[in-house]
mmCIF file of C-alpha atoms and ligand atoms in Angstrom:
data_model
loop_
_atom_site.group_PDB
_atom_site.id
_atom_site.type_symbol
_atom_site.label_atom_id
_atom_site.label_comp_id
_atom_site.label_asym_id
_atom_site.label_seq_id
_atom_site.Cartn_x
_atom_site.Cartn_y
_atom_site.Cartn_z
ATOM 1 C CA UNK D 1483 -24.302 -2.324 -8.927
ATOM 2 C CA UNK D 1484 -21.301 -4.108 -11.151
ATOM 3 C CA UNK D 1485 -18.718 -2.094 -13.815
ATOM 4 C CA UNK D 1486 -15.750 -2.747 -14.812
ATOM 5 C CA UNK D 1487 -13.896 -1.621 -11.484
ATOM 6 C CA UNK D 1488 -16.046 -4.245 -9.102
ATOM 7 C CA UNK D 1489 -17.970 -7.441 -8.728
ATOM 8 C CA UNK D 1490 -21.494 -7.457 -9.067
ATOM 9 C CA UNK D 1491 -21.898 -7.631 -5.549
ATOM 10 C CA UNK D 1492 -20.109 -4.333 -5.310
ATOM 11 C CA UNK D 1493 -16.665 -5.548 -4.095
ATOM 12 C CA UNK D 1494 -13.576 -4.133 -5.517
ATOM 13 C CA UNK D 1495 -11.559 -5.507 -8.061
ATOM 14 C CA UNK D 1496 -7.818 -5.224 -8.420
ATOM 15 C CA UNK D 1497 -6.047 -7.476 -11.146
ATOM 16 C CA UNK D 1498 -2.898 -8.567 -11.014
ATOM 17 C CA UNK D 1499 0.236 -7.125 -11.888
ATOM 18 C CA UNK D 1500 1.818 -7.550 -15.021
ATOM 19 C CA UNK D 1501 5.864 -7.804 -14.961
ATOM 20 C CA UNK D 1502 7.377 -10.290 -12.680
ATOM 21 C CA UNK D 1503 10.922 -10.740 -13.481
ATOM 22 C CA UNK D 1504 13.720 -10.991 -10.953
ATOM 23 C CA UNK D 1505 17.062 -9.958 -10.312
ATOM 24 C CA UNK D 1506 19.548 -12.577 -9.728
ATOM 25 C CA UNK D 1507 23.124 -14.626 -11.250
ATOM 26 C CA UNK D 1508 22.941 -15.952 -14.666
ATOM 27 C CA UNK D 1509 19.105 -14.906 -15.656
ATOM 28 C CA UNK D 1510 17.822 -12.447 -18.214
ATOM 29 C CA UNK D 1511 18.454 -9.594 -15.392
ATOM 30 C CA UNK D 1512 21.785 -10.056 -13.210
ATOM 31 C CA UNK D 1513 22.604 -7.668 -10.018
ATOM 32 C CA UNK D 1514 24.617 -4.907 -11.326
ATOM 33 C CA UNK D 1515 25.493 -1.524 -9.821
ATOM 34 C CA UNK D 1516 23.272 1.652 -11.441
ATOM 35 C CA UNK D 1517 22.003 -0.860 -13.670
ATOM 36 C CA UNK D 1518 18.113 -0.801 -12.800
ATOM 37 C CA UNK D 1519 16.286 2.546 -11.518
ATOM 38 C CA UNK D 1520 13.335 2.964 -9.582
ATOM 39 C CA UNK D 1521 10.215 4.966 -10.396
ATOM 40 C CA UNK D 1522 8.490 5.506 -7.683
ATOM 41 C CA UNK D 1523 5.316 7.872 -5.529
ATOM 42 C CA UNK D 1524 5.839 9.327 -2.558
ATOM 43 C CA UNK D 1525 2.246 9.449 -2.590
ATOM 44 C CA UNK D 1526 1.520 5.512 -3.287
ATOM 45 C CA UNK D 1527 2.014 3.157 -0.124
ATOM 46 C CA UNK D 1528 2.770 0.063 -2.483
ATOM 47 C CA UNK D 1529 5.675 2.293 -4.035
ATOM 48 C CA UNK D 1530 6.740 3.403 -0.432
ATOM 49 C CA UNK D 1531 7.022 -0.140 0.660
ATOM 50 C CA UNK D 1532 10.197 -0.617 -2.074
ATOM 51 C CA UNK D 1533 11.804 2.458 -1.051
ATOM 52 C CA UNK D 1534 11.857 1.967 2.710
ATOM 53 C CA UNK D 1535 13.716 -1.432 1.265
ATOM 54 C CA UNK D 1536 16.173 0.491 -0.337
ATOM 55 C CA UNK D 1537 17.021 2.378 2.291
ATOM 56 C CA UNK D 1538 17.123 -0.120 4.955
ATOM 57 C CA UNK D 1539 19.582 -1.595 2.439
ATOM 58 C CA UNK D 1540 21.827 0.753 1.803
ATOM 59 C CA UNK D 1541 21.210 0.350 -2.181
ATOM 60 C CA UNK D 1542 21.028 4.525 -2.585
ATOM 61 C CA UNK D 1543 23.886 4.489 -4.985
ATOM 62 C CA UNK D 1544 23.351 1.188 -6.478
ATOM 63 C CA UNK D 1545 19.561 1.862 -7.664
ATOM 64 C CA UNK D 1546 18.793 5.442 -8.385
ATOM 65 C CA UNK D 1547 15.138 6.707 -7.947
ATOM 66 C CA UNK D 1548 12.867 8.994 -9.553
ATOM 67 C CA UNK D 1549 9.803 10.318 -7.921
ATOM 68 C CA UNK D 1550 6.454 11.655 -9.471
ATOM 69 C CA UNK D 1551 4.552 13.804 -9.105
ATOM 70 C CA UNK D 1552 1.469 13.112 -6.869
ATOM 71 C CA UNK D 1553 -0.715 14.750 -8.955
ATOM 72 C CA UNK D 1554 -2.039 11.682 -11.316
ATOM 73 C CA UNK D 1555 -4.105 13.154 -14.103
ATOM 74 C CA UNK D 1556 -5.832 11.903 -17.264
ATOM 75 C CA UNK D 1557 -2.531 10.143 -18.576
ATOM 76 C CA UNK D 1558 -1.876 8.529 -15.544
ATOM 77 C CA UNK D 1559 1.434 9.945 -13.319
ATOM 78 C CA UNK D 1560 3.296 12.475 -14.499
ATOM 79 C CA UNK D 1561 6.604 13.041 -14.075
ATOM 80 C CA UNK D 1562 7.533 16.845 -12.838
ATOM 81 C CA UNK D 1563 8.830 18.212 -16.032
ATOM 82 C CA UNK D 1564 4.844 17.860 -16.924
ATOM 83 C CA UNK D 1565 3.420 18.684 -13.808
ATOM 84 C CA UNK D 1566 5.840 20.766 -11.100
ATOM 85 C CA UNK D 1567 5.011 19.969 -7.588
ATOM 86 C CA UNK D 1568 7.983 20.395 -4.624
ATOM 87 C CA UNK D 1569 9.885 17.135 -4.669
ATOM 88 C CA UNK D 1570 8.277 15.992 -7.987
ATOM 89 C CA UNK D 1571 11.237 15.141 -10.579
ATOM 90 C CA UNK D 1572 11.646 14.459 -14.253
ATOM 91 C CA UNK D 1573 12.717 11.477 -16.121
ATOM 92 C CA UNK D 1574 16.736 11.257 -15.981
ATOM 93 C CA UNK D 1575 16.357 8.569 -18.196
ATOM 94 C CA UNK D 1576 14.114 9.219 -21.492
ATOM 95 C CA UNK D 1577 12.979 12.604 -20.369
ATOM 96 C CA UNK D 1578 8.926 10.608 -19.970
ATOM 97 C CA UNK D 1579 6.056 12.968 -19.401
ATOM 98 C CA UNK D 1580 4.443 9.939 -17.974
ATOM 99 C CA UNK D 1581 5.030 6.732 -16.182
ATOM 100 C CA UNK D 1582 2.904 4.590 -19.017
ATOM 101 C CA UNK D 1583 5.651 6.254 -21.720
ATOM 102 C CA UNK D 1584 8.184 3.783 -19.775
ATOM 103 C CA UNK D 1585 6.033 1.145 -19.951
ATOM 104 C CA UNK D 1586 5.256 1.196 -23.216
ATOM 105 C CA UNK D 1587 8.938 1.387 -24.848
ATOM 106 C CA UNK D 1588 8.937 -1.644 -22.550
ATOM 107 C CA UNK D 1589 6.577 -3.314 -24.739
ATOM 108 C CA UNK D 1590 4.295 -1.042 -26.904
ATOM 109 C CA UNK D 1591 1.813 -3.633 -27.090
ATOM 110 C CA UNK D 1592 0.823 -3.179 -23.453
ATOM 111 C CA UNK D 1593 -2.768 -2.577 -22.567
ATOM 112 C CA UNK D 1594 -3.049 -3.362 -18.595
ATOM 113 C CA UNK D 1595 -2.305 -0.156 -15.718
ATOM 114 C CA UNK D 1596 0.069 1.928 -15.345
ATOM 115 C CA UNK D 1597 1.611 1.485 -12.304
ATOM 116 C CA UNK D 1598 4.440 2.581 -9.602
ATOM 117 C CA UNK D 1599 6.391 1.559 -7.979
ATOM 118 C CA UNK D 1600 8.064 0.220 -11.913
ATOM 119 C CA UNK D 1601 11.452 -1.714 -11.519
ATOM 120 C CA UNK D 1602 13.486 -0.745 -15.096
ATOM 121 C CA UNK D 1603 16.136 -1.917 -16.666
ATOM 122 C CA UNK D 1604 18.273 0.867 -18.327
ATOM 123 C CA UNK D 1605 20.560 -2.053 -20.286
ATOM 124 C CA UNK D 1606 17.153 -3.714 -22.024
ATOM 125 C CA UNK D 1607 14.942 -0.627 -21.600
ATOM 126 C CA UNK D 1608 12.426 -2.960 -19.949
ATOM 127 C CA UNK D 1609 10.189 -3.069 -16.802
ATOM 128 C CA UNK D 1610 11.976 -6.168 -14.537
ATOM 129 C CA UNK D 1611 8.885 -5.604 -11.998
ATOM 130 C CA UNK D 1612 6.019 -3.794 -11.022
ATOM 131 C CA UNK D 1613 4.964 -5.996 -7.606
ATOM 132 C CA UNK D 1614 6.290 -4.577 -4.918
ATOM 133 C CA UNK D 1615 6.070 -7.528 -2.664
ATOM 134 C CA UNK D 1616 8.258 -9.151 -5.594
ATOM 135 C CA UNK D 1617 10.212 -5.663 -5.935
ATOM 136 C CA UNK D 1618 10.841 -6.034 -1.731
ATOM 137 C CA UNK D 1619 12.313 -9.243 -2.174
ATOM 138 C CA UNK D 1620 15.159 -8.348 -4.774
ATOM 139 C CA UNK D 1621 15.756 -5.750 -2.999
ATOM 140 C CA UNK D 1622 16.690 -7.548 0.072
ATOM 141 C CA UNK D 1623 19.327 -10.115 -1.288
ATOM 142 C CA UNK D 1624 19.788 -9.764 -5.039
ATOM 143 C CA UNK D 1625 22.702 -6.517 -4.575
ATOM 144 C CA UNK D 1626 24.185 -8.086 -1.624
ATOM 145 C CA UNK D 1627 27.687 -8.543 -3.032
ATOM 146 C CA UNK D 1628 27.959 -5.121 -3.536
ATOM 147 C CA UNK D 1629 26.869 -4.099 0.001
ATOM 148 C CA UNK D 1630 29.392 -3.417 3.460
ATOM 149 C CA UNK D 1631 28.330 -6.575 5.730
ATOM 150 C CA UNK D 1632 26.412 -4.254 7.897
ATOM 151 C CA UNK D 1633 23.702 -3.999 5.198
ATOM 152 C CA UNK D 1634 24.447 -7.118 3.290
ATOM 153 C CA UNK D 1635 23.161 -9.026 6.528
ATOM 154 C CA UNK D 1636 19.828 -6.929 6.687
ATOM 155 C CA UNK D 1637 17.329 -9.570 5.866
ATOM 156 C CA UNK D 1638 13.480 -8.451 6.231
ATOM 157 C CA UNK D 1639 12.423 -11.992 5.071
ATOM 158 C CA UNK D 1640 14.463 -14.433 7.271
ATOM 159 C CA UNK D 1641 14.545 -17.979 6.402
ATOM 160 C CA UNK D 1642 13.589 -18.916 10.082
ATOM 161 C CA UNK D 1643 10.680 -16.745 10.150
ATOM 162 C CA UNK D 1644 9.056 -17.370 6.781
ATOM 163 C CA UNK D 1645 6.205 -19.494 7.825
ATOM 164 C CA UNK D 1646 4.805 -17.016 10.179
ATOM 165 C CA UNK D 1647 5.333 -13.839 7.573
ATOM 166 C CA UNK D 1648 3.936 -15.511 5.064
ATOM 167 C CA UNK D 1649 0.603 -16.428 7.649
ATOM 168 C CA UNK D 1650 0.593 -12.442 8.685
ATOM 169 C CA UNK D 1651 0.755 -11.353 5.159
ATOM 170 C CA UNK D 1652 -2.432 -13.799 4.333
ATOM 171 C CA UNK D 1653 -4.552 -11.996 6.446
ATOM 172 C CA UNK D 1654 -3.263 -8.435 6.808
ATOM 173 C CA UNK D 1655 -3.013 -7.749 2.933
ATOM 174 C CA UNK D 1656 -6.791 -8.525 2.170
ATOM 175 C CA UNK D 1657 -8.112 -6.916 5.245
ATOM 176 C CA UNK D 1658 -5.870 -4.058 5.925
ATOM 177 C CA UNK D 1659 -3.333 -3.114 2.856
ATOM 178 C CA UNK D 1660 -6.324 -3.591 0.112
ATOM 179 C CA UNK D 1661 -9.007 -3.630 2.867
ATOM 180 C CA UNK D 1662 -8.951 -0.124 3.124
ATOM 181 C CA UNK D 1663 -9.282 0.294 -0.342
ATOM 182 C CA UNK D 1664 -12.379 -2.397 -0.489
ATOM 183 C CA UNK D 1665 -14.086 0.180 1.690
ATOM 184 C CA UNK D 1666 -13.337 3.156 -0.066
ATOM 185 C CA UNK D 1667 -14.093 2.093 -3.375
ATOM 186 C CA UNK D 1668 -17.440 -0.411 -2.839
ATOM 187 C CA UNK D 1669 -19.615 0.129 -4.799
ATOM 188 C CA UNK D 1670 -22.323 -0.728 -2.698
ATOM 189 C CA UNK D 1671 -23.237 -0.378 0.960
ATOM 190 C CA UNK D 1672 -23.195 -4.070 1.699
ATOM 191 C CA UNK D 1673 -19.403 -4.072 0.250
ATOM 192 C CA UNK D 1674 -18.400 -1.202 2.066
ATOM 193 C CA UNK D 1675 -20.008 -2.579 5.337
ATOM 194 C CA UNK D 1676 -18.205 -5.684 4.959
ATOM 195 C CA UNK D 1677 -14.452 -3.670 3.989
ATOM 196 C CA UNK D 1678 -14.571 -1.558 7.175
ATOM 197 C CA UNK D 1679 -15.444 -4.513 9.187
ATOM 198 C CA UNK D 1680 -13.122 -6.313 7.858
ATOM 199 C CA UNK D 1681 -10.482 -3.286 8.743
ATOM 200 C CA UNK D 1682 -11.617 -2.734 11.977
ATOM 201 C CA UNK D 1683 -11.768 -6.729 13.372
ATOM 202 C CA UNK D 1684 -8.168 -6.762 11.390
ATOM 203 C CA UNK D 1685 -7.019 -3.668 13.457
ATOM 204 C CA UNK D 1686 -8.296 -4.921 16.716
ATOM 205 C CA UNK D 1687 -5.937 -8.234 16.270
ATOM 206 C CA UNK D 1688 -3.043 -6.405 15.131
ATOM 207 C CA UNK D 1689 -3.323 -4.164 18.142
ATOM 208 C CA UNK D 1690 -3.339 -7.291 20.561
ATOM 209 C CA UNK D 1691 0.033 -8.609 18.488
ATOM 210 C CA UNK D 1692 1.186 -5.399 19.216
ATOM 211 C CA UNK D 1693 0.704 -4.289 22.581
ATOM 212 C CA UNK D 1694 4.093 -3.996 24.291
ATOM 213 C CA UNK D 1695 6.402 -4.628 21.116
ATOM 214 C CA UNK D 1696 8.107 -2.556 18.523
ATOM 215 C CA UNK D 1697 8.020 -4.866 15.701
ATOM 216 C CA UNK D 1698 4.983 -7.291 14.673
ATOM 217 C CA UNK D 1699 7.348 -10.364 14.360
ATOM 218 C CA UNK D 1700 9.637 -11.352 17.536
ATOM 219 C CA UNK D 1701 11.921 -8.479 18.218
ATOM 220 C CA UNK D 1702 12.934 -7.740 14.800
ATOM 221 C CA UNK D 1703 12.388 -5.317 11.508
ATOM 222 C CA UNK D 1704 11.153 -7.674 9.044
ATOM 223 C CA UNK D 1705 8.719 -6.859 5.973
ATOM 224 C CA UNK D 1706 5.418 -7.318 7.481
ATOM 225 C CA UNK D 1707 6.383 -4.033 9.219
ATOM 226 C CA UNK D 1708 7.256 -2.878 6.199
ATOM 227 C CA UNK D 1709 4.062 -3.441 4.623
ATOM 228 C CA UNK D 1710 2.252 -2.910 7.210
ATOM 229 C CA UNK D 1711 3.456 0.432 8.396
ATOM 230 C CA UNK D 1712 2.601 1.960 4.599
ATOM 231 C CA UNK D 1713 -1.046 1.633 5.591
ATOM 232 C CA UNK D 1714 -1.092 2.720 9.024
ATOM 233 C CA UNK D 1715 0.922 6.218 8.212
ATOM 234 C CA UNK D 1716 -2.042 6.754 5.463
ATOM 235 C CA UNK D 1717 -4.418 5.927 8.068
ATOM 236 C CA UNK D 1718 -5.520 9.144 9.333
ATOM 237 C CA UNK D 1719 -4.512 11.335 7.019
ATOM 238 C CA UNK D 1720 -5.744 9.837 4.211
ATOM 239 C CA UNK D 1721 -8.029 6.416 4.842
ATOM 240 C CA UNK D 1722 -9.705 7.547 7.704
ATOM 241 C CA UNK D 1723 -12.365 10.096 5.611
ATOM 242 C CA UNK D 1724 -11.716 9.705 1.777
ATOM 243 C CA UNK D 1725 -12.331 5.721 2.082
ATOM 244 C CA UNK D 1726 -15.008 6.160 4.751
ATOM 245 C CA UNK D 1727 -12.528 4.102 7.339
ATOM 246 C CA UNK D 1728 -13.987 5.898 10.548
ATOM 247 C CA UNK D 1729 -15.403 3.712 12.843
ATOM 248 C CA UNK D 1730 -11.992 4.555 14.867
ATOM 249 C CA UNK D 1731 -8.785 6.122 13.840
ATOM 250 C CA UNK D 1732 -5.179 4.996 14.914
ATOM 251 C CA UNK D 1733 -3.883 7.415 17.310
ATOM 252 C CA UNK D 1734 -6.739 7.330 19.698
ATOM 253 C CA UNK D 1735 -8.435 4.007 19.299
ATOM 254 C CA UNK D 1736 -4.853 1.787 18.438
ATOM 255 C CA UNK D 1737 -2.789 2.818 21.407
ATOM 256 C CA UNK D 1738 -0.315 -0.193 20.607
ATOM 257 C CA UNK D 1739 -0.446 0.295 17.075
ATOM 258 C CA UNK D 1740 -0.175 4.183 17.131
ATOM 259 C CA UNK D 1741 2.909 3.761 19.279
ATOM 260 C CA UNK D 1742 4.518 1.366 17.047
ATOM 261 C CA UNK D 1743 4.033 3.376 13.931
ATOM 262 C CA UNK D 1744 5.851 6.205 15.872
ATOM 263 C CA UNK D 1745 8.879 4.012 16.646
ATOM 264 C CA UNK D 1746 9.385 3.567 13.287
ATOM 265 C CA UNK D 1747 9.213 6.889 12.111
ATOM 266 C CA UNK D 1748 11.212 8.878 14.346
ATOM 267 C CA UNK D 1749 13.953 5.825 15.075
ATOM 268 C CA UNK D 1750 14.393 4.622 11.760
ATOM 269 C CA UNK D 1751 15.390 6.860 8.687
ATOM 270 C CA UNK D 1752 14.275 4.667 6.278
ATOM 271 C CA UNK D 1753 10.802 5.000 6.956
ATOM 272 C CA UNK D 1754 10.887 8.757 7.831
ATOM 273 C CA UNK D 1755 12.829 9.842 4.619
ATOM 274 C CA UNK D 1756 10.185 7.587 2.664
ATOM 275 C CA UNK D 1757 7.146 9.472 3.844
ATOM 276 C CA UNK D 1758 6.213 12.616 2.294
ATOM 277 C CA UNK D 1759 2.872 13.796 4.096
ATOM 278 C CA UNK D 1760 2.163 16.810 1.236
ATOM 279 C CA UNK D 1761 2.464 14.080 -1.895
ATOM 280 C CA UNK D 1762 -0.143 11.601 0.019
ATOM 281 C CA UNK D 1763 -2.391 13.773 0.993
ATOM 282 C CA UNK D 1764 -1.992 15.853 -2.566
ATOM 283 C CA UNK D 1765 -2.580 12.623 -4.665
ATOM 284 C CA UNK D 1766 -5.416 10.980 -2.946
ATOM 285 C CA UNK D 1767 -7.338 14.276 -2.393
ATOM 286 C CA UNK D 1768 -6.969 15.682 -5.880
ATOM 287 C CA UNK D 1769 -6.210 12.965 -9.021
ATOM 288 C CA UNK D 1770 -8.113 12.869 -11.902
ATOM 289 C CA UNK D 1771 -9.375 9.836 -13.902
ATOM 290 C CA UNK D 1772 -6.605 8.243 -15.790
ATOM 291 C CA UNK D 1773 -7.029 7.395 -19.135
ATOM 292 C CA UNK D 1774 -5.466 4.264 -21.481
ATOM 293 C CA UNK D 1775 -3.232 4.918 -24.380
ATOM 294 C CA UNK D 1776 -5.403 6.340 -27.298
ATOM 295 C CA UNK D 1777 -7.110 7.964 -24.792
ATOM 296 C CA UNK D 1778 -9.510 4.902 -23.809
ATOM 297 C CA UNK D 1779 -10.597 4.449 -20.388
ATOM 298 C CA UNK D 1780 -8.769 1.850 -19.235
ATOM 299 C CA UNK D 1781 -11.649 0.333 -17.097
ATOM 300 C CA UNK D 1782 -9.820 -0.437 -13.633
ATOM 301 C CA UNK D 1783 -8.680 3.155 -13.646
ATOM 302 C CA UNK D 1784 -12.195 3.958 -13.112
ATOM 303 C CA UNK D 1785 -11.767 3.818 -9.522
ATOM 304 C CA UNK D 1786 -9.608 7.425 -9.215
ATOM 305 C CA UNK D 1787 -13.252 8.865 -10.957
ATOM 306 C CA UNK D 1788 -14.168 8.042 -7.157
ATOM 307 C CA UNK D 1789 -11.870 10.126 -6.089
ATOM 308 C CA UNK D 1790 -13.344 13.205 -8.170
ATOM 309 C CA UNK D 1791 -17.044 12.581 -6.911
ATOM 310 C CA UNK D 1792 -16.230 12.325 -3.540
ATOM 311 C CA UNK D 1793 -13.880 15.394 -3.824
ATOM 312 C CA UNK D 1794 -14.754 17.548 -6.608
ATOM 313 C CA UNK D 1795 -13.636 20.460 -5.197
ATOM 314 C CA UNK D 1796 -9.991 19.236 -4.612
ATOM 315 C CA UNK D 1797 -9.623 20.122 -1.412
ATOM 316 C CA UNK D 1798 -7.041 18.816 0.300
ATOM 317 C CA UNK D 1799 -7.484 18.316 3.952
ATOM 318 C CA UNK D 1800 -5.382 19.985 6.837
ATOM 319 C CA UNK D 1801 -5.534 17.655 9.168
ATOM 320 C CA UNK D 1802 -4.961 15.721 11.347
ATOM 321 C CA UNK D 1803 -1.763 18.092 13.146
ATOM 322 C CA UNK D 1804 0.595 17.159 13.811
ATOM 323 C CA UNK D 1805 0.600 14.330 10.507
ATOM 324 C CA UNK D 1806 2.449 12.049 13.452
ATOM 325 C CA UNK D 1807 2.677 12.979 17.050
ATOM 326 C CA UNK D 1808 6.030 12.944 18.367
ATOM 327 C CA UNK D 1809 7.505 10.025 20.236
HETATM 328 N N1 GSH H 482 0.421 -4.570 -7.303
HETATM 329 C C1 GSH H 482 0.999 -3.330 -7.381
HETATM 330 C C2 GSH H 482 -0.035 -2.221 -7.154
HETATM 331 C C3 GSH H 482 0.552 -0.868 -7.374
HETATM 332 C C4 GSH H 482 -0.532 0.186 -7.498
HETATM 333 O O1 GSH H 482 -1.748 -0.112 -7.464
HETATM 334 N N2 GSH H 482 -0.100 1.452 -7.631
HETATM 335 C C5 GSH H 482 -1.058 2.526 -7.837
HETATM 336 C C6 GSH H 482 -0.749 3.731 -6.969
HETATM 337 S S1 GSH H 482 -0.956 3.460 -5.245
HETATM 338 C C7 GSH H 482 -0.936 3.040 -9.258
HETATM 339 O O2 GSH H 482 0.154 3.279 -9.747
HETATM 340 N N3 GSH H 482 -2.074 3.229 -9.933
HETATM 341 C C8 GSH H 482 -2.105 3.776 -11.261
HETATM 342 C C9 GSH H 482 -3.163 3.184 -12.131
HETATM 343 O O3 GSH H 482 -3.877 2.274 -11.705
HETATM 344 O O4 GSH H 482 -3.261 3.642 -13.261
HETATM 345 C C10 GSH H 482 2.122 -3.275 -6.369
HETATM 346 O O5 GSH H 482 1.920 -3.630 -5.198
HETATM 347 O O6 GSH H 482 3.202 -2.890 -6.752
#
């Protein structure tokens, strides 16, 4: 079966994002303090990868955030002066209902998604980026100057250790970031055999890197933890039954894993204050199809209808309990 959101041979689709624009001396967008503001989900791991970045940083009163609420519905995300939910905020900004109003005083021509985590520009009124891998990497040397030493010399993509981020990234953003997603939105059985597989032989290496060590890279914080760690805290919660992830989950079958997903939450701030359990679970257990300005269906976005056949009843699961175990 093939449509718009996957291959004919089932296989998921994702296109690429649209605004990639950096931060740095003497370009189009220089590093200024409360210049550029973050619109973010609590709910969306690629979002959660940027703020655990800020944080780590230290760039909470250089970049302000806003945060969404989880509940995406037929315009995309709202904002929580359009739909209230605890920890949901409006627009300080424009006063948006919805995340694709920013994008499109950006540039009211644009057609593609509209995504978080969005990287603005209050000076231009424009999106600088909507990558997070990109968004990651401003974040972690283009506000330096403004930073106490302490955080100025936090570096989560080290020169020395480039080579073997980049290799970890090659394989652990098909198979695990986006190969959970493969599996839960094939569109055929082959394609979702093939996802979880690809998860599960993924999860099995990861746990060998990570038997007996707190970070996947030597002995220190760098962003493949980062990225990393946004999937496995959706894991059970989240990927484990709505994307049909099951053969095993993390906190019995991933020992190593489950242990150094704990670390990181209770030890580290940035990653605790980043997670909000109630706006994951909320978002991937009850959105709504979103639909393209004049209310067209922007194809990709067909993939959250997936979310309202599996789940058409909304409910939102309790489990698992506790949402992490204690260290
Ligand atoms: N490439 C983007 C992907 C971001 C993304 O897919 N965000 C999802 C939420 S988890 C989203 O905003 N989807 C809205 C839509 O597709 O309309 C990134 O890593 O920043």
């Amino acid at each position: 079966m093939s449509n718009a959101l996957t291959n004919p041979d089932g296989t998921l689709k994702r296109p690429p994002s649209a605004f990639r624009s950096v931060i740095e001396k003497g370009g189009t967008y220089e590093p200024e303090k409360d210049r550029y503001h973050l619109y973010v989900s609590y709910a969306c791991p690629w979002a959660t990868r940027t703020l655990i970045t800020r944080k780590l940083k230290g760039l909470e009163d250089i970049i302000f955030i806003t945060v969404v609420s989880p509940r995406m519905d037929t315009n995309g995300w709202p904002f929580g002066s359009a739909n209230e939910f605890p920890g949901a905020e409006a627009d300080p900004l424009y006063d948006s209902k919805y995340v694709r109003d920013l994008y499109l005083l950006s540039n009211p021509e644009y057609t593609g998604r509209f995504t978080v985590p969005v990287l603005w520009d209050k000076k231009t009124r424009k999106v600088v980026n909507n990558e997070s891998a990109e968004i990651v990497r401003i974040l972690n040397t283009a506000f330096n100057e403004f930073l106490p030493p302490e955080k100025a010399k936090v570096d989560v993509y080290p020169e020395n250790l480039r080579a073997e981020i980049d290799a970890l990234h090659e394989w652990i953003y098909p198979n695990i970031n986006n190969g959970v997603y493969r599996a839960g939105f094939a569109g055929s059985q082959e394609a979702y055999e093939g996802a979880v597989n690809d998860v599960f032989s993924s999860l099995d290496r990861l746990e060998k890197i990570l038997t007996g060590k707190n970070y996947v890279v030597g002995d220190r914080l760098t962003e493949v933890d980062i990225r990393l760690w946004v999937t496995m805290v959706r894991f059970d919660i989240v990927y484990h039954g709505h994307f049909k992830c099951n053969i095993r989950n993390i906190r019995y079958g991933y020992p190593a894993i489950n242990a150094w997903m704990k670390n990181l939450y209770w030890t580290n701030t940035a990653f605790k204050e980043s997670t909000n359990f109630e706006h994951i679970k909320t978002h991937y257990y009850w959105s709504h199809t979103p639909v393209g300005r004049d209310g067209i269906h922007n194809p990709f976005k067909r993939w959250l209808t997936y979310s309202r056949k599996i789940n058409p009843n909304r409910i939102v699961p309790v489990g698992p309990q506790p949402h992490i175990e204690p260290l």
